[in-house]
Amino acid sequence: MKRQKRDRFQRAYVHGYKAGISGRSRDDCPSQDVNLREYWMSGWREGRGDQWAGMTGVSGIHKNPMVM
């Protein structure tokens, strides 16, 4: 059975979230495509906010279960 490919935008969001939660700069966005960059930045902003709120490590697992 073939595995279904994930949505590019969902992947961009998740990668942005991971970058934000780990404290990386928003300039690290790998995509030049405007739509993908928008999703990446949305994930980055939410990840950064969670980092500032102290939801890193075990305390942040419940926040976004798709990011692991």
Short mmCIF file of N, CA and C in Angstrom, two decimals:
data_model
loop_
_atom_site.label_atom_id
_atom_site.label_comp_id
_atom_site.label_asym_id
_atom_site.label_seq_id
_atom_site.Cartn_x
_atom_site.Cartn_y
_atom_site.Cartn_z
N MET A 1 0.83 -1.18 0.00
CA MET A 1 0.00 0.00 0.00
C MET A 1 0.88 1.25 0.00
N LYS A 2 0.58 2.16 -0.88
CA LYS A 2 1.38 3.37 -0.98
C LYS A 2 1.05 4.33 0.17
N ARG A 3 2.08 5.03 0.60
CA ARG A 3 1.87 6.04 1.64
C ARG A 3 1.42 7.34 0.98
N GLN A 4 0.49 7.97 1.60
CA GLN A 4 -0.03 9.22 1.08
C GLN A 4 0.96 10.35 1.39
N LYS A 5 1.23 11.17 0.38
CA LYS A 5 2.13 12.29 0.59
C LYS A 5 1.45 13.35 1.44
N ARG A 6 2.23 13.97 2.28
CA ARG A 6 1.69 15.04 3.10
C ARG A 6 1.57 16.31 2.28
N ASP A 7 0.67 17.12 2.71
CA ASP A 7 0.47 18.42 2.08
C ASP A 7 1.72 19.28 2.25
N ARG A 8 2.17 19.93 1.17
CA ARG A 8 3.37 20.77 1.24
C ARG A 8 3.22 21.90 2.24
N PHE A 9 2.03 22.45 2.31
CA PHE A 9 1.80 23.58 3.21
C PHE A 9 1.82 23.12 4.67
N GLN A 10 1.26 21.95 4.93
CA GLN A 10 1.30 21.40 6.29
C GLN A 10 2.74 21.13 6.71
N ARG A 11 3.52 20.59 5.80
CA ARG A 11 4.93 20.33 6.09
C ARG A 11 5.69 21.63 6.36
N ALA A 12 5.41 22.65 5.56
CA ALA A 12 6.08 23.94 5.76
C ALA A 12 5.72 24.52 7.13
N TYR A 13 4.45 24.40 7.52
CA TYR A 13 4.01 24.90 8.82
C TYR A 13 4.73 24.16 9.95
N VAL A 14 4.79 22.84 9.85
CA VAL A 14 5.42 22.04 10.90
C VAL A 14 6.91 22.36 11.00
N HIS A 15 7.58 22.51 9.86
CA HIS A 15 9.00 22.85 9.89
C HIS A 15 9.22 24.24 10.49
N GLY A 16 8.34 25.17 10.17
CA GLY A 16 8.42 26.50 10.75
C GLY A 16 8.20 26.47 12.25
N TYR A 17 7.23 25.65 12.69
CA TYR A 17 6.96 25.52 14.12
C TYR A 17 8.19 24.98 14.84
N LYS A 18 8.79 23.96 14.27
CA LYS A 18 9.99 23.38 14.88
C LYS A 18 11.12 24.40 14.96
N ALA A 19 11.26 25.20 13.92
CA ALA A 19 12.29 26.23 13.92
C ALA A 19 12.00 27.28 14.99
N GLY A 20 10.75 27.67 15.13
CA GLY A 20 10.38 28.67 16.13
C GLY A 20 10.55 28.18 17.55
N ILE A 21 10.15 26.95 17.80
CA ILE A 21 10.23 26.41 19.16
C ILE A 21 11.68 26.17 19.57
N SER A 22 12.55 25.96 18.58
CA SER A 22 13.97 25.75 18.90
C SER A 22 14.75 27.06 18.95
N GLY A 23 14.09 28.18 18.64
CA GLY A 23 14.73 29.48 18.79
C GLY A 23 15.48 29.96 17.56
N ARG A 24 15.29 29.31 16.43
CA ARG A 24 15.99 29.74 15.22
C ARG A 24 15.39 31.04 14.69
N SER A 25 16.16 31.74 13.89
CA SER A 25 15.74 33.01 13.31
C SER A 25 14.71 32.80 12.21
N ARG A 26 13.85 33.78 12.02
CA ARG A 26 12.87 33.69 10.93
C ARG A 26 13.51 33.83 9.56
N ASP A 27 14.74 34.30 9.54
CA ASP A 27 15.47 34.40 8.27
C ASP A 27 15.92 33.04 7.76
N ASP A 28 15.75 31.99 8.56
CA ASP A 28 16.15 30.64 8.17
C ASP A 28 15.11 29.94 7.30
N CYS A 29 14.07 30.63 6.89
CA CYS A 29 13.04 30.02 6.05
C CYS A 29 13.67 29.55 4.75
N PRO A 30 13.53 28.25 4.44
CA PRO A 30 14.21 27.71 3.27
C PRO A 30 13.50 27.99 1.94
N SER A 31 12.26 28.40 1.98
CA SER A 31 11.49 28.54 0.75
C SER A 31 11.44 29.98 0.26
N GLN A 32 11.48 30.13 -1.05
CA GLN A 32 11.32 31.44 -1.66
C GLN A 32 9.90 31.60 -2.22
N ASP A 33 9.15 30.48 -2.29
CA ASP A 33 7.77 30.52 -2.74
C ASP A 33 6.93 31.28 -1.70
N VAL A 34 6.16 32.23 -2.17
CA VAL A 34 5.41 33.11 -1.26
C VAL A 34 4.42 32.32 -0.40
N ASN A 35 3.70 31.39 -0.99
CA ASN A 35 2.70 30.63 -0.23
C ASN A 35 3.34 29.73 0.81
N LEU A 36 4.39 29.02 0.42
CA LEU A 36 5.08 28.16 1.39
C LEU A 36 5.72 28.98 2.50
N ARG A 37 6.28 30.11 2.12
CA ARG A 37 6.91 30.99 3.12
C ARG A 37 5.87 31.50 4.12
N GLU A 38 4.67 31.78 3.65
CA GLU A 38 3.60 32.25 4.53
C GLU A 38 3.24 31.19 5.56
N TYR A 39 3.12 29.94 5.13
CA TYR A 39 2.81 28.85 6.06
C TYR A 39 3.96 28.61 7.02
N TRP A 40 5.20 28.67 6.52
CA TRP A 40 6.37 28.48 7.36
C TRP A 40 6.41 29.57 8.44
N MET A 41 6.15 30.81 8.02
CA MET A 41 6.18 31.92 8.98
C MET A 41 5.06 31.79 10.02
N SER A 42 3.90 31.30 9.61
CA SER A 42 2.81 31.09 10.57
C SER A 42 3.22 30.08 11.63
N GLY A 43 3.83 28.99 11.18
CA GLY A 43 4.32 27.98 12.12
C GLY A 43 5.42 28.53 13.01
N TRP A 44 6.31 29.33 12.40
CA TRP A 44 7.40 29.91 13.17
C TRP A 44 6.87 30.83 14.27
N ARG A 45 5.89 31.66 13.92
CA ARG A 45 5.31 32.59 14.91
C ARG A 45 4.68 31.83 16.07
N GLU A 46 3.93 30.79 15.75
CA GLU A 46 3.28 30.01 16.82
C GLU A 46 4.33 29.29 17.66
N GLY A 47 5.34 28.75 17.02
CA GLY A 47 6.43 28.07 17.75
C GLY A 47 7.19 29.03 18.64
N ARG A 48 7.45 30.22 18.12
CA ARG A 48 8.16 31.24 18.90
C ARG A 48 7.32 31.66 20.11
N GLY A 49 6.03 31.84 19.90
CA GLY A 49 5.14 32.19 21.01
C GLY A 49 5.11 31.10 22.07
N ASP A 50 5.11 29.84 21.63
CA ASP A 50 5.12 28.73 22.59
C ASP A 50 6.45 28.68 23.34
N GLN A 51 7.54 29.02 22.65
CA GLN A 51 8.84 29.04 23.33
C GLN A 51 8.84 30.11 24.40
N TRP A 52 8.32 31.29 24.08
CA TRP A 52 8.27 32.38 25.06
C TRP A 52 7.35 32.05 26.23
N ALA A 53 6.32 31.25 25.95
CA ALA A 53 5.38 30.86 27.00
C ALA A 53 5.91 29.69 27.84
N GLY A 54 7.07 29.17 27.48
CA GLY A 54 7.67 28.09 28.25
C GLY A 54 7.14 26.72 27.90
N MET A 55 6.56 26.59 26.73
CA MET A 55 5.98 25.30 26.35
C MET A 55 6.97 24.51 25.49
N THR A 56 8.15 24.31 26.01
CA THR A 56 9.17 23.53 25.32
C THR A 56 9.31 22.18 26.01
N GLY A 57 9.81 21.21 25.30
CA GLY A 57 10.01 19.89 25.88
C GLY A 57 8.71 19.21 26.21
N VAL A 58 8.66 18.57 27.34
CA VAL A 58 7.50 17.78 27.75
C VAL A 58 6.27 18.66 27.98
N SER A 59 6.46 19.86 28.46
CA SER A 59 5.33 20.72 28.76
C SER A 59 4.59 21.19 27.50
N GLY A 60 5.20 21.06 26.33
CA GLY A 60 4.56 21.51 25.10
C GLY A 60 3.98 20.41 24.24
N ILE A 61 4.05 19.16 24.68
CA ILE A 61 3.57 18.06 23.87
C ILE A 61 2.08 18.18 23.56
N HIS A 62 1.31 18.58 24.53
CA HIS A 62 -0.14 18.66 24.32
C HIS A 62 -0.53 19.79 23.37
N LYS A 63 0.34 20.75 23.17
CA LYS A 63 0.02 21.93 22.35
C LYS A 63 -0.21 21.57 20.88
N ASN A 64 0.73 20.87 20.29
CA ASN A 64 0.64 20.54 18.87
C ASN A 64 1.15 19.12 18.67
N PRO A 65 0.26 18.13 18.73
CA PRO A 65 0.72 16.74 18.67
C PRO A 65 1.29 16.33 17.31
N MET A 66 1.06 17.10 16.26
CA MET A 66 1.62 16.75 14.95
C MET A 66 3.10 17.03 14.91
N VAL A 67 3.59 17.85 15.80
CA VAL A 67 5.01 18.22 15.81
C VAL A 67 5.71 17.37 16.85
N MET A 68 6.45 16.40 16.42
CA MET A 68 7.19 15.54 17.35
C MET A 68 8.47 15.11 16.72
#
